[in-house]
């Protein structure tokens, strides 16, 4: 197949198969349907990879340090390529600055992913998490995809395509040193807390198939289920003398032999069962099909972690959000809370706020009018610390990391 781009003078272009206005390649119809492309004056910066190169396109002035982005992309992509012994010559990333609001997201494409970045306060950790998840879809979700049948409709296997991707995104960052022991313990506690608080926890898979794109809680459910199952299966495979990596590499090899057909669900279940020694079909029927909540066995945490008390952040705006909105002035300001620490005072006329009580704590913005009538605007972390029981670091011993 030949792809030719007609470009205005002074423009360059990169797509899923390389740089330049013309590419010759072979591809499945599914791969062609997920083509990525970036064009414009000096549109793409190219960085070397082990065995290839990655192109990074910045569109709309995304709020990130471009040098940091390029370094994090290169490191994360190389770690994932090593797992699959992938020496594909090219990978493309497009980053779109999408306005001054909040958050970020992305989607995996053919030899590529595209991300939108709203938040000017994105940290390197945020970027790592976004890049690692979307890049892993190059293999799990794109190359490795469970065949859709009347018995396995789209959505019914998101526990694997999204949940295992979430597991590997963080596990490879940890394995590569981008996450410390404490970082990974924090991530696991966030997963467990979010799953415990998810109002869709306990919903059967038919709800995921029907409501995935319409209900945020349902959308998050297979991510959480799949990551917890992957933690269980990683530990089980270790007890059998192997690792889950072997399953993923075998699935990738099978997918390359039948790229259009997809992986039969029965093959996925069989490979997991052999690697783990578990009745995987029974696990899936119980926890995915019927939706019975999962629990994490402390033995599945491995040698670096244990179950114990840890300081947990919980949401605390530091004032009464609803009453303040209704009164148009700050009401219920806790003098020892986080809003007061940022300078907020009881009764100050409200000028605006952005406070979110979600699955993760994000910085809040609060504005009020001071005594001189001028607006005061602060950004602060709406949280307080309580003691909780969860994942803690057991042994700060570099040797324990080899288990993961």
XYZ file of C-alpha atoms in Angstrom:
404
model
C 0.000 0.000 0.000
C 1.221 3.503 -0.794
C 0.160 6.571 1.177
C 0.860 10.040 -0.257
C 0.282 13.352 1.495
C -0.295 16.596 -0.442
C 1.321 19.276 1.735
C 1.362 23.086 1.683
C 4.792 24.659 1.110
C 7.015 24.512 4.188
C 5.078 21.697 5.850
C 6.379 18.337 7.026
C 4.365 15.262 7.969
C 4.745 12.073 9.969
C 2.306 9.183 10.215
C 2.046 5.679 11.614
C 4.655 4.372 9.171
C 7.309 7.089 9.211
C 8.185 10.629 8.171
C 7.828 12.264 4.783
C 5.049 12.827 2.258
C 5.029 9.240 0.938
C 5.028 5.870 2.712
C 4.898 2.340 1.320
C 3.780 -0.400 3.708
C 1.494 -3.369 4.261
C -1.276 -3.137 6.864
C -4.514 -4.727 7.944
C -7.747 -2.817 7.481
C -7.968 -2.399 11.256
C -4.460 -0.901 11.404
C -5.239 1.480 8.561
C -8.436 2.555 10.317
C -6.359 3.587 13.355
C -3.763 5.565 11.370
C -2.136 8.524 13.135
C -0.677 11.575 11.375
C 0.816 14.927 12.372
C 1.529 17.713 9.901
C 2.626 21.322 9.904
C 5.718 23.534 9.851
C 8.422 21.705 11.847
C 5.667 19.408 13.084
C 7.678 16.504 14.477
C 10.801 16.108 16.611
C 12.531 12.740 16.146
C 14.354 10.887 18.930
C 16.330 7.636 18.692
C 15.060 4.383 20.169
C 16.732 1.025 20.636
C 16.339 -0.355 17.110
C 14.343 2.568 15.757
C 13.058 6.092 16.340
C 10.116 7.904 17.917
C 8.557 11.038 16.461
C 6.888 13.549 18.776
C 4.453 16.094 17.400
C 3.426 19.102 19.505
C 0.155 20.717 18.422
C -1.572 23.705 19.978
C 1.258 24.440 22.441
C 0.592 21.703 25.047
C 1.484 22.824 28.602
C 4.559 20.639 29.057
C 8.329 20.887 29.048
C 9.171 19.446 25.649
C 12.585 18.167 26.682
C 11.048 16.348 29.660
C 8.358 14.856 27.416
C 10.882 13.530 24.933
C 13.060 11.985 27.654
C 10.072 10.306 29.414
C 8.688 8.998 26.135
C 11.994 7.501 25.074
C 12.570 5.808 28.427
C 9.054 4.382 28.724
C 8.843 3.161 25.144
C 12.233 1.455 25.311
C 11.179 -0.435 28.472
C 8.038 -1.724 26.784
C 9.829 -2.645 23.559
C 12.308 -4.688 25.593
C 9.476 -6.746 27.080
C 8.182 -7.726 23.637
C 11.605 -7.774 21.939
C 10.077 -5.264 19.527
C 12.428 -3.637 17.027
C 9.810 -1.835 14.932
C 11.608 1.062 13.250
C 9.073 3.784 14.019
C 6.619 5.085 16.624
C 4.648 8.357 16.570
C 3.250 10.437 19.437
C 1.061 13.502 18.965
C 0.427 15.804 21.924
C -2.366 18.339 21.655
C -2.688 21.344 23.939
C -6.444 21.538 24.389
C -7.069 24.673 26.442
C -6.614 25.878 30.013
C -8.792 23.561 32.034
C -7.904 20.374 33.733
C -6.862 16.807 33.110
C -5.408 14.771 30.299
C -6.186 11.676 28.246
C -5.245 9.792 25.133
C -5.940 6.963 22.746
C -3.751 4.258 21.252
C -3.395 4.162 17.464
C -1.354 2.183 14.920
C 2.344 2.427 15.903
C 1.287 5.589 17.732
C -0.805 7.300 20.325
C -2.424 10.703 20.519
C -2.945 12.608 23.762
C -4.716 15.797 24.779
C -3.255 17.812 27.629
C -5.395 20.425 29.379
C -3.670 20.951 32.700
C -0.720 23.329 33.040
C 0.182 21.612 36.340
C 0.934 18.176 34.879
C 3.818 16.525 36.709
C 6.399 14.152 35.208
C 4.545 11.369 37.097
C 1.295 12.303 35.317
C 3.089 12.128 31.980
C 4.656 8.767 32.833
C 1.268 7.299 33.662
C -0.371 8.630 30.504
C 2.475 7.619 28.204
C 2.932 4.160 29.739
C -0.758 3.265 29.456
C -1.308 4.525 25.925
C 1.980 3.087 24.632
C 1.194 -0.343 26.052
C -1.924 -0.402 23.885
C 0.469 -0.764 20.943
C 0.730 -4.378 22.057
C -2.292 -5.006 24.284
C -5.398 -3.750 22.566
C -3.902 -3.170 19.125
C -1.633 -6.126 18.280
C -3.149 -8.385 20.960
C -6.909 -8.050 20.763
C -9.502 -10.594 21.801
C -11.684 -11.604 18.867
C -15.198 -10.146 19.057
C -17.955 -12.724 18.804
C -21.598 -12.785 19.936
C -20.283 -14.426 23.130
C -17.417 -11.924 23.576
C -18.742 -8.521 22.437
C -16.626 -5.392 22.642
C -16.493 -4.290 26.255
C -16.687 -7.769 27.731
C -12.908 -8.150 27.518
C -11.920 -4.671 28.696
C -10.744 -6.278 31.957
C -7.846 -7.534 29.826
C -7.287 -4.822 27.210
C -7.591 -1.975 29.733
C -7.000 -3.631 33.111
C -3.878 -5.585 32.155
C -2.613 -2.500 30.314
C -3.028 -0.475 33.493
C -1.176 -3.171 35.450
C 1.739 -3.319 33.015
C 1.947 0.449 32.587
C 2.750 0.856 36.282
C 4.612 -2.415 36.752
C 7.075 -1.575 33.964
C 7.589 1.945 35.321
C 8.363 0.347 38.686
C 10.599 -2.280 37.157
C 12.498 0.367 35.182
C 13.053 2.573 38.239
C 10.698 5.388 37.222
C 8.564 4.505 40.266
C 10.118 3.898 43.671
C 8.870 1.292 46.150
C 6.927 4.055 47.926
C 5.514 5.312 44.610
C 4.256 1.877 43.656
C 2.731 1.285 47.104
C 0.916 4.617 46.747
C -0.381 3.595 43.313
C -1.684 0.250 44.612
C -3.468 1.986 47.484
C -5.046 4.442 45.052
C -6.307 1.531 42.929
C -7.746 -0.257 45.967
C -9.347 2.923 47.336
C -10.883 3.859 43.986
C -12.228 0.340 43.467
C -13.709 0.216 46.976
C -15.426 3.580 46.386
C -16.651 2.801 42.856
C -20.476 2.736 42.901
C -20.376 0.351 39.919
C -18.377 -2.244 41.863
C -20.436 -5.433 41.787
C -22.020 -4.723 38.404
C -22.013 -7.661 35.934
C -20.175 -7.545 32.631
C -23.378 -6.915 30.712
C -23.509 -3.506 32.425
C -19.958 -2.757 31.246
C -20.867 -3.713 27.671
C -23.996 -1.569 27.750
C -22.880 1.431 29.835
C -19.096 1.737 29.375
C -19.252 4.927 27.306
C -22.165 6.461 29.227
C -21.223 6.070 32.913
C -17.824 7.096 34.312
C -18.026 4.655 37.226
C -18.790 1.756 34.869
C -15.984 2.877 32.554
C -13.453 2.628 35.396
C -14.636 -0.795 36.570
C -12.805 -3.058 34.051
C -9.587 -1.064 34.537
C -9.778 -1.791 38.259
C -10.917 -5.408 37.921
C -8.213 -6.189 35.385
C -5.380 -4.645 37.383
C -6.389 -6.553 40.514
C -6.676 -9.795 38.533
C -3.251 -9.157 36.993
C -1.748 -8.688 40.468
C -3.286 -12.025 41.482
C -2.081 -13.779 38.340
C 1.427 -12.330 38.531
C 1.844 -13.758 42.034
C 0.326 -17.100 41.004
C 2.678 -17.340 38.020
C 5.636 -16.594 40.294
C 4.580 -19.424 42.599
C 4.537 -21.679 39.516
C 8.115 -20.634 38.714
C 7.237 -18.313 35.810
C 5.890 -14.829 35.115
C 2.942 -13.205 33.397
C 5.419 -11.720 30.898
C 5.564 -15.109 29.158
C 1.806 -15.019 28.565
C 1.953 -11.531 27.064
C 4.901 -12.382 24.803
C 3.185 -15.608 23.652
C -0.025 -13.719 22.912
C 1.908 -11.143 20.898
C 3.599 -13.894 18.861
C 0.227 -15.542 18.183
C -1.323 -12.208 17.207
C 1.419 -11.540 14.668
C 0.500 -14.828 12.961
C -3.202 -13.903 12.704
C -3.451 -10.097 12.877
C -6.939 -9.799 11.391
C -8.578 -12.628 13.327
C -7.782 -11.605 16.884
C -7.009 -13.882 19.816
C -9.820 -16.306 20.723
C -10.891 -15.734 24.301
C -10.398 -19.435 24.974
C -6.712 -19.110 24.034
C -6.239 -16.164 26.400
C -7.880 -18.044 29.269
C -5.896 -21.216 28.555
C -2.533 -19.410 28.520
C -3.327 -17.645 31.786
C -4.429 -20.915 33.381
C -1.234 -22.727 32.361
C 0.975 -19.899 33.641
C -0.838 -19.441 36.952
C -2.154 -22.885 37.824
C -5.527 -21.272 38.586
C -9.036 -21.897 37.308
C -9.049 -18.642 35.353
C -12.433 -19.305 33.774
C -13.977 -19.585 37.245
C -12.229 -16.361 38.329
C -13.595 -14.487 35.331
C -17.091 -15.887 35.716
C -17.122 -14.863 39.360
C -15.511 -11.441 39.238
C -16.054 -10.169 35.686
C -19.156 -11.882 34.301
C -21.152 -11.782 37.557
C -19.263 -8.814 39.035
C -18.546 -10.186 42.488
C -16.051 -7.765 44.112
C -12.380 -8.708 44.155
C -10.150 -8.655 47.211
C -6.360 -8.470 47.249
C -4.533 -11.241 49.109
C -1.510 -9.726 50.923
C 0.519 -12.713 49.706
C 0.002 -11.454 46.155
C 1.917 -8.245 46.939
C 5.282 -10.002 46.683
C 8.410 -9.625 48.816
C 8.687 -5.822 48.693
C 5.267 -5.041 50.169
C 2.965 -5.981 53.032
C -0.408 -5.020 54.498
C -0.221 -2.439 57.274
C -1.014 1.104 58.476
C -0.047 4.031 56.289
C -0.840 7.777 56.109
C -3.659 8.230 53.594
C -4.825 11.491 52.067
C -8.584 12.031 52.063
C -10.470 14.862 50.430
C -11.043 17.938 52.576
C -11.851 21.245 50.891
C -11.376 23.045 54.202
C -14.693 24.888 53.878
C -18.344 24.128 53.050
C -18.385 24.121 49.254
C -22.174 23.959 48.735
C -22.994 26.551 51.408
C -20.341 28.889 50.019
C -21.716 28.648 46.505
C -25.212 29.370 47.767
C -24.124 32.330 49.950
C -21.553 33.630 47.435
C -19.082 33.976 50.290
C -16.814 31.550 52.116
C -18.759 29.564 54.694
C -17.549 26.953 57.160
C -13.836 27.645 56.794
C -11.980 25.299 59.143
C -9.275 27.433 60.791
C -6.942 24.409 60.896
C -7.863 23.125 57.436
C -6.126 23.376 54.059
C -8.152 26.335 52.718
C -7.331 28.443 55.784
C -3.686 27.465 55.447
C -3.836 28.877 51.918
C -5.216 32.189 53.257
C -9.006 31.747 53.060
C -11.085 33.428 55.793
C -14.665 32.971 56.938
C -17.129 35.321 55.221
C -14.848 36.558 52.447
C -16.866 37.343 49.278
C -16.469 34.459 46.844
C -14.924 35.229 43.449
C -14.734 31.683 42.092
C -13.623 28.119 42.765
C -12.607 24.872 41.118
C -12.830 22.070 43.697
C -13.205 18.427 42.692
C -13.995 15.545 45.031
C -13.103 12.610 42.793
C -11.302 9.277 42.815
C -7.976 11.124 42.997
C -7.160 14.309 44.858
C -6.320 17.159 42.503
C -5.277 20.703 43.366
C -8.132 23.103 44.026
C -8.342 26.741 42.969
C -10.148 29.213 45.205
C -10.669 32.953 44.732
C -12.222 35.585 46.965
C -12.286 39.374 47.294
C -9.942 40.803 49.890
C -10.557 43.714 52.247
C -9.314 46.119 49.552
C -11.830 44.741 47.038
C -9.149 43.085 44.943
C -9.487 39.390 44.033
C -7.176 36.907 45.756
C -6.579 33.619 43.950
C -4.837 30.579 45.478
C -4.174 26.993 44.464
C -3.959 24.413 47.242
C -4.303 20.679 47.912
C -7.776 19.943 49.357
C -6.775 17.076 51.623
C -5.998 15.960 55.126
C -4.112 12.880 56.304
C -5.629 9.973 58.216
C -4.226 6.586 59.200
C -5.468 3.752 56.986
C -4.679 0.094 56.369
C -3.252 -0.788 52.986
C -0.092 -1.548 51.027
C 3.164 -0.558 52.731
C 6.810 -1.081 51.834
C 8.096 -4.182 53.624
C 11.781 -4.212 52.680
C 13.670 -1.351 51.086
C 15.944 -3.928 49.502
C 16.802 -3.582 45.803
C 16.966 -7.361 45.562
C 13.240 -7.756 46.227
C 12.402 -5.830 43.050
C 13.596 -8.759 40.905
C 10.357 -10.604 41.827
C 8.376 -8.001 39.879
